[in-house]
Coordinates of C-alpha atoms and ligand atoms in Angstrom, one line a residue:
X1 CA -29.3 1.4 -68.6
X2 CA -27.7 -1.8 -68.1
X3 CA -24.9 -0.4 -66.6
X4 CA -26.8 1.9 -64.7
X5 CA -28.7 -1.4 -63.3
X6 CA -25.6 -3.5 -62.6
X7 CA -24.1 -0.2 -60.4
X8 CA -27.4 -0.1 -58.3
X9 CA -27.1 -3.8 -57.4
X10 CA -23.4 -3.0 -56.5
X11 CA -24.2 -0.5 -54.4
X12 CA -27.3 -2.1 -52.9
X13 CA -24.9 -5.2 -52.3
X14 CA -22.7 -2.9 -50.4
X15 CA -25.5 -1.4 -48.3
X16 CA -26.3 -5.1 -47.6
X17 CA -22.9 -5.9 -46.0
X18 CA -22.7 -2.6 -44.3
X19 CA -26.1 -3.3 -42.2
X20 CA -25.3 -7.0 -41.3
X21 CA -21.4 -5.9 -40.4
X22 CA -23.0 -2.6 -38.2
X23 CA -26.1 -5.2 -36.8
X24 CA -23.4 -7.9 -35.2
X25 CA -21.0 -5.2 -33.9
X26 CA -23.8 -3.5 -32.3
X27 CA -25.3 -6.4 -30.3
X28 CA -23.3 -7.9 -28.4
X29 CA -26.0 -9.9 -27.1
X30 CA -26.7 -11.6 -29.8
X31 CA -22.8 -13.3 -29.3
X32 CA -22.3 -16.5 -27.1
X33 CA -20.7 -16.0 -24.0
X34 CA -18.2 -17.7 -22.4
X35 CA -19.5 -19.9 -19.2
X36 CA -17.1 -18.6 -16.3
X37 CA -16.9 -19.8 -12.8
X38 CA -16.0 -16.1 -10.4
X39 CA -15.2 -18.6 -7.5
X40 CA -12.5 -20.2 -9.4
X41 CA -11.1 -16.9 -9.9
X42 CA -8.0 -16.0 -7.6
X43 CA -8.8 -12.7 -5.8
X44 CA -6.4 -11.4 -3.0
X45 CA -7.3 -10.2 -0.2
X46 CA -10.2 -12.5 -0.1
X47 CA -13.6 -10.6 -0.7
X48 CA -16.0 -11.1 2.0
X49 CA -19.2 -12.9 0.2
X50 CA -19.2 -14.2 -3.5
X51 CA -21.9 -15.7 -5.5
X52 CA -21.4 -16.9 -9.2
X53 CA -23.7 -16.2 -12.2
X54 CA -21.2 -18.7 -14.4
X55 CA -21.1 -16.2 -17.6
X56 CA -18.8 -13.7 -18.9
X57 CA -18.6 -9.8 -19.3
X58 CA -16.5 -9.1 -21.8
X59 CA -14.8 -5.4 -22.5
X60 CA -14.7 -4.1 -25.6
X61 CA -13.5 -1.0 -27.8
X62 CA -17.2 -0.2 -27.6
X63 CA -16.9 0.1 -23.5
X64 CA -16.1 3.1 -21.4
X65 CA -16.4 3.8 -17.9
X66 CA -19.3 5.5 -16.3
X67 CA -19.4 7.7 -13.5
X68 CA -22.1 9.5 -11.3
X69 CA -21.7 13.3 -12.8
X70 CA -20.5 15.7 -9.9
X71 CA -17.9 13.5 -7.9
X72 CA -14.6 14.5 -9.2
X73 CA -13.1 11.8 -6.6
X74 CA -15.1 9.1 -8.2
X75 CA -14.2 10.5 -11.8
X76 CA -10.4 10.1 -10.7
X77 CA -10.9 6.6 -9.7
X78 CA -12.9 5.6 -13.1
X79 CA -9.3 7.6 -14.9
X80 CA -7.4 5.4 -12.8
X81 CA -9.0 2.3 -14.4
X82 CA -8.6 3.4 -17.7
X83 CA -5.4 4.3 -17.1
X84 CA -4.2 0.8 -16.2
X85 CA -6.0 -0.9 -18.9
X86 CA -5.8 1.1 -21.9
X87 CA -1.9 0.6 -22.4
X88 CA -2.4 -3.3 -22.2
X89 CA -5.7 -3.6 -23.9
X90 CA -5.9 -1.3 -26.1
X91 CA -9.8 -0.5 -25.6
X92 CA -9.0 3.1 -25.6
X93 CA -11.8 3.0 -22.5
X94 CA -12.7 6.5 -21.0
X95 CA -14.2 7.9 -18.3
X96 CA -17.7 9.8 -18.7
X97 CA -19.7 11.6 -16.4
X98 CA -23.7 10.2 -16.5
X99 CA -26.7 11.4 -14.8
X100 CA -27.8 7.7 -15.1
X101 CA -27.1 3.7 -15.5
X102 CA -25.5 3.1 -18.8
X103 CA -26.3 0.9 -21.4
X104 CA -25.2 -2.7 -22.3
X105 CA -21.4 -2.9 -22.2
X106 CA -20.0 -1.0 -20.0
X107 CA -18.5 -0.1 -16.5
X108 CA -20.1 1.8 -14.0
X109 CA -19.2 3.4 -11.0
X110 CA -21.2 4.9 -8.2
X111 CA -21.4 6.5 -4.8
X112 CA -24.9 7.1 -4.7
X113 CA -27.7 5.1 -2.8
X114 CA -25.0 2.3 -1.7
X115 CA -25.4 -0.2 0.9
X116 CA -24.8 2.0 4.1
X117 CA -23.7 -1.2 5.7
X118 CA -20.6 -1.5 3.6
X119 CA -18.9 1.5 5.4
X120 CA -16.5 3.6 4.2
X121 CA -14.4 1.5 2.3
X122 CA -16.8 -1.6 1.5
X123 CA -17.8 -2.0 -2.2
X124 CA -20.7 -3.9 -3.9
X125 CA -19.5 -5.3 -7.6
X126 CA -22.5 -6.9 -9.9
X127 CA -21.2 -8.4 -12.7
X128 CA -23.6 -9.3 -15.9
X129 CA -23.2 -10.4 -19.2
X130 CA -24.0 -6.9 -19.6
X131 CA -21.8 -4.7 -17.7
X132 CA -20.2 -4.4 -14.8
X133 CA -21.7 -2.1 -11.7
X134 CA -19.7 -0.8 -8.7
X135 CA -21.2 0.7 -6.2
X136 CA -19.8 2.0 -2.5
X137 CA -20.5 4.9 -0.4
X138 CA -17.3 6.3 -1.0
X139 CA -14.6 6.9 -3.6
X140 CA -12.3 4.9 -1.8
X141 CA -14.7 2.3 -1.4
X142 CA -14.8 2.2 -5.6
X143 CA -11.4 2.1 -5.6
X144 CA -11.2 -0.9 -3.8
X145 CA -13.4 -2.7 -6.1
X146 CA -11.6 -1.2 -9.3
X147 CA -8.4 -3.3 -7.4
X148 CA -11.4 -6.5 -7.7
X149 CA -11.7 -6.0 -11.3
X150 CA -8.3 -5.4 -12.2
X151 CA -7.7 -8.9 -10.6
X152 CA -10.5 -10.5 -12.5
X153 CA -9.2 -9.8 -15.7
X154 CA -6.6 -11.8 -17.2
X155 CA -2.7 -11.0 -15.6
X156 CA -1.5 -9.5 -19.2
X157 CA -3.9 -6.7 -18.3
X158 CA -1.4 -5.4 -15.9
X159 CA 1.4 -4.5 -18.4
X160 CA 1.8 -1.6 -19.8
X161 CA 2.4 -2.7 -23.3
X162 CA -0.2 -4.1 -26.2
X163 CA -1.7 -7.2 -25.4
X164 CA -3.9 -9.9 -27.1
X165 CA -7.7 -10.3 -25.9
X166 CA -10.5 -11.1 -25.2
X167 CA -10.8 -9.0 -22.0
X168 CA -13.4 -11.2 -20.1
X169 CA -14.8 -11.1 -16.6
X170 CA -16.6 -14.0 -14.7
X171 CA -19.8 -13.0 -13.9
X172 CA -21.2 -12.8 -9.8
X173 CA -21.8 -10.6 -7.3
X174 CA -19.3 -9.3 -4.6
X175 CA -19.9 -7.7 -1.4
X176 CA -16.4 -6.5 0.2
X177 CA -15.5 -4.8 3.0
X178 CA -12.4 -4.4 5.4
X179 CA -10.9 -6.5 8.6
X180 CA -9.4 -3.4 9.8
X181 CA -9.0 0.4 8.9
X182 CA -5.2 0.6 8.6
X183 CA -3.6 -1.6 6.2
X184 CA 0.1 -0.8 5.9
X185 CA 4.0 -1.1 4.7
X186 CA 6.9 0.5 5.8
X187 CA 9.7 1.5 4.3
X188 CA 13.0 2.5 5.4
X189 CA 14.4 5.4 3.8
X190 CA 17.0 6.2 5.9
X191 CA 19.6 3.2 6.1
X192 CA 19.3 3.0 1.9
X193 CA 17.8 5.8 0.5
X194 CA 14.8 5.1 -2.2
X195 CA 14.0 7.8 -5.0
X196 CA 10.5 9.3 -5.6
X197 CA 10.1 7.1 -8.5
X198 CA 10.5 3.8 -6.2
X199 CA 8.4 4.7 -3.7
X200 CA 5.8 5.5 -6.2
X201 CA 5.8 1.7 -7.8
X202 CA 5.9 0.5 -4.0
X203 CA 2.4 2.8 -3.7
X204 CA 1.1 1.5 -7.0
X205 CA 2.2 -2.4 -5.9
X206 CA 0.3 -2.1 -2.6
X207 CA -2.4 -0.5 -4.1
X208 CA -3.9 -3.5 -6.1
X209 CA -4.3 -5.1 -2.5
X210 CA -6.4 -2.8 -1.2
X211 CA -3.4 -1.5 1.2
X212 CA -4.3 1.9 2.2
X213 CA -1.3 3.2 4.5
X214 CA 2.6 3.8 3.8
X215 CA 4.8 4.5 6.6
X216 CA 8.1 6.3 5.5
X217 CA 10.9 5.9 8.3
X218 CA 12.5 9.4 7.6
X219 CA 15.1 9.9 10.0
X220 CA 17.6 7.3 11.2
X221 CA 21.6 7.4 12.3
X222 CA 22.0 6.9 8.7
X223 CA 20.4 9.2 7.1
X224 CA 17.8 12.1 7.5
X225 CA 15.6 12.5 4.5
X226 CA 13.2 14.9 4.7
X227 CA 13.8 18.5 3.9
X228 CA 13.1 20.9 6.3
X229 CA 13.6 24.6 6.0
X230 CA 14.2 26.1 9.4
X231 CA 17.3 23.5 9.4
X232 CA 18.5 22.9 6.4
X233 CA 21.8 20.9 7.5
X234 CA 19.4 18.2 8.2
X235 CA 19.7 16.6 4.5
X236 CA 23.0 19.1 3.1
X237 CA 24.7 16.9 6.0
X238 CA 22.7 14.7 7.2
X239 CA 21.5 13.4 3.9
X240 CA 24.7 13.2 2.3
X241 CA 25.1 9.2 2.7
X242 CA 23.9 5.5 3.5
X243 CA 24.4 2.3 4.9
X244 CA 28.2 1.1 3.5
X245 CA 28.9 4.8 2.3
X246 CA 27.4 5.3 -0.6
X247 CA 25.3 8.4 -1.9
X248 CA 22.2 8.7 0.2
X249 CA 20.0 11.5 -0.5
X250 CA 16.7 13.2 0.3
X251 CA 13.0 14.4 -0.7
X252 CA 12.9 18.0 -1.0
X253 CA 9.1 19.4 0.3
X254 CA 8.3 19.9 -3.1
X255 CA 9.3 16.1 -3.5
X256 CA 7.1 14.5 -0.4
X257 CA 4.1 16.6 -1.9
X258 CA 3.9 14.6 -4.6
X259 CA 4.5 11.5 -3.3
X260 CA 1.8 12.5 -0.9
X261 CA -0.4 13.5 -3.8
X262 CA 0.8 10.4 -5.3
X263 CA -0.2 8.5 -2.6
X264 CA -4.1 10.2 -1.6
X265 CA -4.8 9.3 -5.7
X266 CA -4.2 5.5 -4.6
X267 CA -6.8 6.4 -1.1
X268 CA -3.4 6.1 0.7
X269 CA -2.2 8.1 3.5
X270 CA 1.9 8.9 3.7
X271 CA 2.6 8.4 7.5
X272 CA 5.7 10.0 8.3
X273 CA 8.4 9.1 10.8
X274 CA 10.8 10.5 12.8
X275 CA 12.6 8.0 14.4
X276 CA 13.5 9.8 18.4
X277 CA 15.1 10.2 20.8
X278 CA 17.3 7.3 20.0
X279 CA 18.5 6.4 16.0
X280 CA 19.1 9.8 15.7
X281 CA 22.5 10.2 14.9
X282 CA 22.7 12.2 11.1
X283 CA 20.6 14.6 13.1
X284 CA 23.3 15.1 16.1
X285 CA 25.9 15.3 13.5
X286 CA 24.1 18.2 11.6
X287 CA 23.6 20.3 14.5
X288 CA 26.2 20.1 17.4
X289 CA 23.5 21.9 19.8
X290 CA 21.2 18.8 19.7
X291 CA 24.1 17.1 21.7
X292 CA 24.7 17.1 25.2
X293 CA 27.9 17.7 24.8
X294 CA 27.5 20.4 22.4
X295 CA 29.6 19.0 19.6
X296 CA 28.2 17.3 16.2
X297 CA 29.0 13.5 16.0
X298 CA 30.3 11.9 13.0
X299 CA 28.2 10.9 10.3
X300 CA 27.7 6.6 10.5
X301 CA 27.6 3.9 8.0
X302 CA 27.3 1.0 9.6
X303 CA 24.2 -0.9 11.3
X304 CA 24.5 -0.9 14.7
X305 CA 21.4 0.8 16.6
X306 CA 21.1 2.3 19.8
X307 CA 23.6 4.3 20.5
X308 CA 22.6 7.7 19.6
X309 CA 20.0 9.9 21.5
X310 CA 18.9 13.6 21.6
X311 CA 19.8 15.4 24.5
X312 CA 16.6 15.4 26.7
X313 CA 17.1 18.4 28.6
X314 CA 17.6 20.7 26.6
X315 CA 15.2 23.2 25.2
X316 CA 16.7 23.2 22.0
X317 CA 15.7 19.7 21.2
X318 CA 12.4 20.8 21.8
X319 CA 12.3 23.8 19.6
X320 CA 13.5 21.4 16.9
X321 CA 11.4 19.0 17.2
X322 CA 8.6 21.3 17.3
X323 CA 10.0 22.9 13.7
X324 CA 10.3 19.7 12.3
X325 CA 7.2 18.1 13.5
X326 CA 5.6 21.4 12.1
X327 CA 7.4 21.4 9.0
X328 CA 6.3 17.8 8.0
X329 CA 2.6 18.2 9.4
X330 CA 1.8 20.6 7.3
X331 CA 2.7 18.7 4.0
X332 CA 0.8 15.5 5.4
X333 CA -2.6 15.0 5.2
X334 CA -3.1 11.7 6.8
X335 CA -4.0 11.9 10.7
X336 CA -1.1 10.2 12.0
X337 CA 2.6 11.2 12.5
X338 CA 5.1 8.7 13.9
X339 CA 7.8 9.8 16.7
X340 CA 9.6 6.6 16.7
X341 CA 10.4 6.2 20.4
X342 CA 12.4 2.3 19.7
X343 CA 15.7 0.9 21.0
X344 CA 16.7 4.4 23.0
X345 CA 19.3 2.3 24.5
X346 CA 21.4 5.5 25.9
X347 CA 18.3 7.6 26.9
X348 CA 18.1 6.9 30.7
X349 CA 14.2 5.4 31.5
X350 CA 14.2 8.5 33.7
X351 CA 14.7 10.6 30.6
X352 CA 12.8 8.6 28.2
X353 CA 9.7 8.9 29.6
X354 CA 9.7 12.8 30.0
X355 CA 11.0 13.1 26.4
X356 CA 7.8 11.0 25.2
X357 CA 5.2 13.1 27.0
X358 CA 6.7 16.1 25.6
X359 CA 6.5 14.8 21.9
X360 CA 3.0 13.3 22.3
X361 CA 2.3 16.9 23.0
X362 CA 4.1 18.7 20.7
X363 CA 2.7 16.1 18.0
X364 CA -0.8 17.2 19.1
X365 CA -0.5 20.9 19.1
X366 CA -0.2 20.4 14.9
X367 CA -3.0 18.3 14.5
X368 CA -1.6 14.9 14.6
X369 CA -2.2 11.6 16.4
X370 CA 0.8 10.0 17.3
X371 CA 2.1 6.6 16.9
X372 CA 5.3 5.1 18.2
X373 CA 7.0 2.0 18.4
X374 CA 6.2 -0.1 21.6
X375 CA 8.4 1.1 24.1
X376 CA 6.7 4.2 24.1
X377 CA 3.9 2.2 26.6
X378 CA 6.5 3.1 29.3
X379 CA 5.4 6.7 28.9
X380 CA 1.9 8.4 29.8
X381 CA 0.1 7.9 26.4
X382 CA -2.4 10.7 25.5
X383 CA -6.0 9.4 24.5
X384 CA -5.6 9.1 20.5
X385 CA -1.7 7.8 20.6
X386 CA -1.2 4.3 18.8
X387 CA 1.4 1.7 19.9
X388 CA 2.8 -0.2 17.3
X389 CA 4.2 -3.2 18.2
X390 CA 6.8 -5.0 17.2
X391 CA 8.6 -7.2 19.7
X392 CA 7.7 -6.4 23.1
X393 CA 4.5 -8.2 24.1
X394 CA 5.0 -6.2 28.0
X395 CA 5.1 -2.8 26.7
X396 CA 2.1 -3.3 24.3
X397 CA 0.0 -4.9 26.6
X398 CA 1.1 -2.0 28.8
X399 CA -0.2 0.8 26.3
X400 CA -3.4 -1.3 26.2
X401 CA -3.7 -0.9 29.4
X402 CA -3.3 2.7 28.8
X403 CA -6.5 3.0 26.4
X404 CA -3.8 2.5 23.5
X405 CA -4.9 0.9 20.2
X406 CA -1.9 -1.0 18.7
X407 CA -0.7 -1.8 14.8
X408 CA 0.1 -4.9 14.9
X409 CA 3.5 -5.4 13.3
X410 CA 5.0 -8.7 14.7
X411 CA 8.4 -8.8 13.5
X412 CA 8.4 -12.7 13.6
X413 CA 6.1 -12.8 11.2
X414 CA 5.6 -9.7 9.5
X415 CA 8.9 -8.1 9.2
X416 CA 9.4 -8.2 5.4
X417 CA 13.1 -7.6 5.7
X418 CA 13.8 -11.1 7.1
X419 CA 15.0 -13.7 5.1
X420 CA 13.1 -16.7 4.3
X421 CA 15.3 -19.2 5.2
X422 CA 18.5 -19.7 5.8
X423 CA 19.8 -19.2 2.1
X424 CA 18.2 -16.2 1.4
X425 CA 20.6 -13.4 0.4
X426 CA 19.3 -10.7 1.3
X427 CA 17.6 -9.8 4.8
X428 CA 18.5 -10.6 8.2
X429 CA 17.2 -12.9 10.8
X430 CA 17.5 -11.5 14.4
X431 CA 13.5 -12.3 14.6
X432 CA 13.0 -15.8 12.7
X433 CA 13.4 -16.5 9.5
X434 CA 9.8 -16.3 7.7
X435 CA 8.7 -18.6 5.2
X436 CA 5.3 -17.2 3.4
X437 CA 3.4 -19.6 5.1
X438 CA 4.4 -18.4 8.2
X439 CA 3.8 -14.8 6.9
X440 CA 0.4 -16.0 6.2
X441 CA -0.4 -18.1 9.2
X442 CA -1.1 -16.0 11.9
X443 CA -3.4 -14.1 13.5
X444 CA -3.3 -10.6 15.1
X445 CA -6.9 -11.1 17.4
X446 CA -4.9 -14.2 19.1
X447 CA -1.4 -13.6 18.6
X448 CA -0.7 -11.2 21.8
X449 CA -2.9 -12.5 25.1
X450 CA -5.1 -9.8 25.9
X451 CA -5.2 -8.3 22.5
X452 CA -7.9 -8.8 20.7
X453 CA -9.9 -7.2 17.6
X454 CA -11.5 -4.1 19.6
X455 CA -7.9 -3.1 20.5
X456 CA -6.3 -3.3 17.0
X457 CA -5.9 -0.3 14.6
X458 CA -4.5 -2.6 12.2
X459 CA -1.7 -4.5 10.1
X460 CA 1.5 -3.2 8.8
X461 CA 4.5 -5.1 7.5
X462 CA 7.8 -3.3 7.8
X463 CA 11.0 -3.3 5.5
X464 CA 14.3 -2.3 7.0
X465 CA 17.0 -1.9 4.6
X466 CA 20.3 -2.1 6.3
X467 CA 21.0 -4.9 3.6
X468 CA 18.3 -3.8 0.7
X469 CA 20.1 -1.3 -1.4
X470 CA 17.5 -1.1 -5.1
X471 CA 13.5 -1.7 -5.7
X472 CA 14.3 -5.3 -7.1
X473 CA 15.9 -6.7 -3.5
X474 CA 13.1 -5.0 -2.3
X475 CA 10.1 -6.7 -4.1
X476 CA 12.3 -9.7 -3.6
X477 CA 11.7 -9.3 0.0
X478 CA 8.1 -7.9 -0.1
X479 CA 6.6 -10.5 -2.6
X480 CA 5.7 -12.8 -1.9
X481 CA 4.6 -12.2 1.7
X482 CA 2.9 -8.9 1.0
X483 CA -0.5 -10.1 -0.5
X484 CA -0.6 -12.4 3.0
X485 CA -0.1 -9.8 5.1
X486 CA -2.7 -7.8 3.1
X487 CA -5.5 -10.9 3.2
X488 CA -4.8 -10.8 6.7
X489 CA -6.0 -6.9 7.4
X490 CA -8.7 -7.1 4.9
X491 CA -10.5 -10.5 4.9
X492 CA -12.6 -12.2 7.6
X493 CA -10.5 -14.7 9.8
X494 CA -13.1 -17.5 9.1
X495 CA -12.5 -17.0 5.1
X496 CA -8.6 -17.7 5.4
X497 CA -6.8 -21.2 5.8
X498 CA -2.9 -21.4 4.1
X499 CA -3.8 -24.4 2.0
X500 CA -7.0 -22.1 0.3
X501 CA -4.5 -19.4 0.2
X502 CA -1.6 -20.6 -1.3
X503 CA -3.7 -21.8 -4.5
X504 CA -5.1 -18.5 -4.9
X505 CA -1.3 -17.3 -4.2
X506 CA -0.1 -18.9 -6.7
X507 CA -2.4 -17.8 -9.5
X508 CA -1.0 -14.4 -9.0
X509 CA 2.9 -15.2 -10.2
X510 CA 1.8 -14.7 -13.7
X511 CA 0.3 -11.1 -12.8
X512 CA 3.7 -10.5 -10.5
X513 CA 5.8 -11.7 -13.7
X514 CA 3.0 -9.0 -15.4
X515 CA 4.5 -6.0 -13.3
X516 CA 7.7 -6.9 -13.7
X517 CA 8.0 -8.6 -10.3
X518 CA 11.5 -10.6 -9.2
X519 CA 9.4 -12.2 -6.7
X520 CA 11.0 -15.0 -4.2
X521 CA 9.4 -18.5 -6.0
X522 CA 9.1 -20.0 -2.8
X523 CA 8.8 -24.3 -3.0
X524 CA 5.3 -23.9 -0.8
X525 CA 3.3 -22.2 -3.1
X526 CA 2.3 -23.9 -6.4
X527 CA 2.9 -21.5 -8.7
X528 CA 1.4 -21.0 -11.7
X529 CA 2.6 -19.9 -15.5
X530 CA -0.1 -18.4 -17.1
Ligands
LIG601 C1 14.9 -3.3 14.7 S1 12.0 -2.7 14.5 C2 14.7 -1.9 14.5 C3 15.3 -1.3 13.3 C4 16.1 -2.2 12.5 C5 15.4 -3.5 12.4 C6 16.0 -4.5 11.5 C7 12.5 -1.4 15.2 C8 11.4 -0.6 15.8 N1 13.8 -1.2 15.2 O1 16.0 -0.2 13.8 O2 16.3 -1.7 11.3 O3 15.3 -4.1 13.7 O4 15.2 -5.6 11.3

C-alpha cells in the first residue's frame, strides 16, 4: 500500500515535470524577446522602404516554412531557404504546402493577393515576434525577399556546417522592389576556362544580391566553349586550350542545361555570347572554310585582340552562324542572345555593318533579342536589339538614337577585371584602376549625356580573364565591388551615398568570410569581424 502510494506520487511528479517542460516549449510567447533595431541591420542592395518594430523573430526547431498549396515555383523557393539554412542551423526547417496563414513561429511565403504595385520582382516582408510573412506577386519576387532574410540572420547562417544559435530576426516591415529589370555579371569563359561547378558558386554568390542575369562570353580567339553538334571541331579543336597554354575545355549541351537549370532555380537567366565577327579565332582555326583564305589559322594563347574576323562574304559563315545560333537558342530560355560585335579591328566598316544586320536577323528568326557590344550602333539596329556599352560613349548614344536600350557596363567603373590600384596582382588597367568606392560611386541615369533611366535596360559588371586563371582570383576580383554594382541596379538613387554604404559594406566581410570568400580587404571600407 505504502509502496503503492509512494509510486503514484513518483509518477504524478513525473507527469508534473512533463506538463510544465511541454507548456514552456510550446509558447513561445510567453519567452522575452530580444529588442532588435531592422535599421541597424546591414542589407545589400538597399531595400526601398523600411520601418522597425524593435523586437525579434526567432527560428526555431519548431519552425518550417509555409507555402501557398499549388505553386510548385514558390514551393522551390521555400526548398531553397531550407536548403541554405538547415546545414548551418540545424532547425531541420521544411517546406509545406498550406491552404492558409500559419500559426505562431513560422515562415510563410505567398504569391497570392500581393501588392500589384510591387511588380514582378518587388516583395513585401512583415516581420513579427511571431513569424515572418513574405509576400510578392511572383516567385521571383519571393525569392528576392528569401535573399532579405537570409541577410538578416546572423553571417554563420551562410555556412554549410553546424553552427551555434539563436537564429533571430529584427522585426519591421520591408517593401522592395527593383531600379532596373536586368541585373548582371559576366564571365569570360573563353580566355580561362571555368568548370560547371564554378560557374554554379558564381550563380549562387550573385544570387544573395538579388542579381538576376549571367552573361557567359562563350567564344573568343582563345577558346570556343560551347558544344555544338553540327560542328563539333568547335570544342575537339577549338576547345582544346587557354590563355598561356594550358588545358582549356568546354560545356557539353548536356552541361549548359544544367547550368541553365541551375541558373532559372536562382530566377536567373544564362545569356549566351558569341563573340563575332571579330575575337573569333579558335573558330577560324577549327574550320578552314570560315576563312577568307580558306585555310584554318593556328590556335592562340596569348591576349592580344582584334585581329581575327569571320570572312563576311561568304555564305558559309552564315550557315554557321545560323547552326550555332540555333544550337544554343534552343537550350536557353532567357530572351536574349549576345552576338558580340566588339573590337572587329580587321573587318572593314563596309563589311562590319552588313555582317551585323545579317546576325540581328538570323538572331531573330530563333526567337531571340539580340544584344551586342557598342560598336554594333554603327549598324541598322532592329527594334528589340540592346547595346551594351562599354567604352564608346558615340556609338551608344548612336544606338539610342536608333530606339536602342543600352546595359550599362562602364568599363571605368564597372569592369570587375581591373585592378584596384596599382599593387593589385591580378587584373589589368587599360580603363582605370577601380577602387570600391569608385565602383560604388556612380551613376548610370547621369553617367552618359543623353542617357537617362527610360533608355537603360540595366547594369552588368563584366570579368575578363586574360590574367584570372581559378574561382579564388576571381572572387578576389569580384568582391568586393559586386554588392555595389548590385545596390546600384536594384536600389533607388536617392537611398545610396558611399559613406551609408561602405558601413553597411562592411558588415558583410563576416558573411563573405561565411562563404568562404578571399575577398580584396580594401583600406576604405571599415570592415567588420563578427
Ligand atoms: C576589352 S570589353 C574587351 C575584351 C577584353 C577586355 C579586357 C570588350 C567588349 N572587349 O576583349 O577581354 O577589354 O579588359
Amino acid at each position: 500500500m505504502i509502496l503503492f502510494n509512494k509510486q503514484r506520487l513518483f509518477y504524478t511528479l513525473i507527469l508534473v515535470v512533463f506538463t510544465a517542460v511541454q507548456i514552456s516549449c510550446s509558447t513561445p510567447a510567453t519567452k522575452e524577446k530580444v529588442a532588435m533595431d531592422i535599421m541597424k541591420e546591414n542589407i545589400i542592395p538597399q531595400p526601398v522602404s523600411m520601418e522597425a518594430t524593435n523586437s525579434s523573430f526567432e527560428l526555431t526547431a519548431e519552425s518550417d516554412i509555409y507555402v501557398d498549396a499549388g505553386s510548385e515555383a514558390a514551393m522551390s523557393v521555400a526548398q531553397y531557404l531550407a536548403d541554405k539554412l538547415n546545414p548551418s542551423t540545424g532547425l531541420g526547417l521544411e517546406a509545406k504546402p498550406t491552404n492558409e496563414a500559419p500559426d505562431a513561429g513560422n515562415i510563410y511565403l505567398t504569391i497570392s493577393g500581393a501588392d500589384t504595385q510591387l511588380g514582378e520582382e518587388g516583395y513585401n516582408l512583415t516581420i513579427a515576434e511571431e513569424g515572418i510573412t513574405l509576400s510578392a506577386n511572383t516567385p521571383a519576387g519571393l525569392f528576392y525577399g528569401v535573399q532579405t532574410i537570409r541577410q538578416l540572420l546572423p553571417a554563420k547562417a551562410a555556412m554549410n556546417t553546424a553552427q551555434e544559435g539563436p537564429w533571430l530576426v529584427a522585426t519591421g516591415i520591408i517593401k522592395d522592389q527593383p531600379a532596373y529589370e536586368y541585373r548582371g555579371v559576366m564571365l569570360d569563359v573563353s580566355r580561362h576556362f571555368f568548370s560547371v561547378e564554378d560557374v554554379k558558386r558564381y550563380i549562387d554568390l550573385i544570387a544573395l544580391y538579388k542579381m538576376n542575369a549571367m552573361h557567359l562570353h562563350l567564344s573568343d580567339d582563345q577558346g570556343w566553349r560551347i558544344e555544338i553538334k553540327s560542328w563539333p571541331n568547335l570544342t575537339a579543336h577549338g576547345g582544346s586550350t587557354q590563355v598561356g597554354g594550358g588545358e582549356g575545355g568546354f560545356y557539353t549541351q548536356e552541361q549548359y542545361k544544367d547550368i541553365v537549370k541551375y541558373a532559372q532555380e536562382r530566377h536567373i537567366i544564362i545569356v549566351p555570347e558569341i563573340d563575332m565577327p571579330g575575337h573569333t579565332n579558335a573558330a577560324l582555326a577549327s574550320y578552314a572554310e570560315l576563312n577568307c583564305d580558306g585555310k584554318a589559322t593556328e590556335l592562340y594563347t596569348g591576349t592580344e585582340v582584334g585581329f581575327s574576323t569571320f570572312c563576311t562574304d561568304k555564305e558559309i559563315t552564315y550557315k554557321f552562324i545560323d547552326d550555332v545560333v540555333r544550337e544554343i537558342s534552343e537550350m536557353t530560355p532567357g530572351p536574349y542572345f549576345h552576338i558580340g560585335g566588339d573590337e572587329s579591328h580587321v573587318t572593314p566598316m563596309e563589311d562590319y555593318i552588313p555582317f551585323v544586320n545579317k546576325v540581328q536577323e538570323i538572331v531573330a528568326a530563333h526567337g531571340k533579342k539580340v544584344l551586342g557590344w557598342d560598336e554594333i550602333a554603327n549598324a541598322s539596329l532592329q527594334d528589340d536589339t540592346f547595346v551594351q556599352f562599354w567604352a564608346d560613349v558615340e556609338n551608344t548614344t548612336n544606338g539610342v538614337n536608333q530606339g536602342a536600350k543600352v546595359l550599362m557596363s562602364p568599363a571605368k567603373k564597372i569592369y570587375l577585371d581591373m585592378q584596384y590600384d596599382s599593387t593589385t596582382h591580378l587584373g589589368l588597367h587599360w580603363a582605370a584602376y577601380i577602387e570600391v568606392d569608385s565602383a560604388y560611386a556612380w551613376e548610370p541615369t547621369t553617367y552618359v549625356p543623353g542617357i537617362g533611366k527610360e533608355n537603360i535596360l540595366g547594369i552588368e559588371a563584366p570579368i575578363w580573364s586574360e590574367t584570372i586563371t581559378n574561382m579564388d582570383e576571381l572572387e578576389f576580383m569580384v568582391f568586393p565591388r559586386l554588392p555595389g554594382v548590385a545596390e546600384i541596379a536594384w536600389s533607388p538613387v536617392e537611398k545610396r551615398s558611399w559613406d551609408e554604404y561602405k558601413v553597411r559594406l562592411g558588415a558583410h566581410g563576416p558573411l563573405f568570410k561565411a562563404l568562404g570568400i578571399d575577398y580584396y580587404a580594401s583600406k576604405l571600407v571599415p570592415w567588420k569581424t563578427e
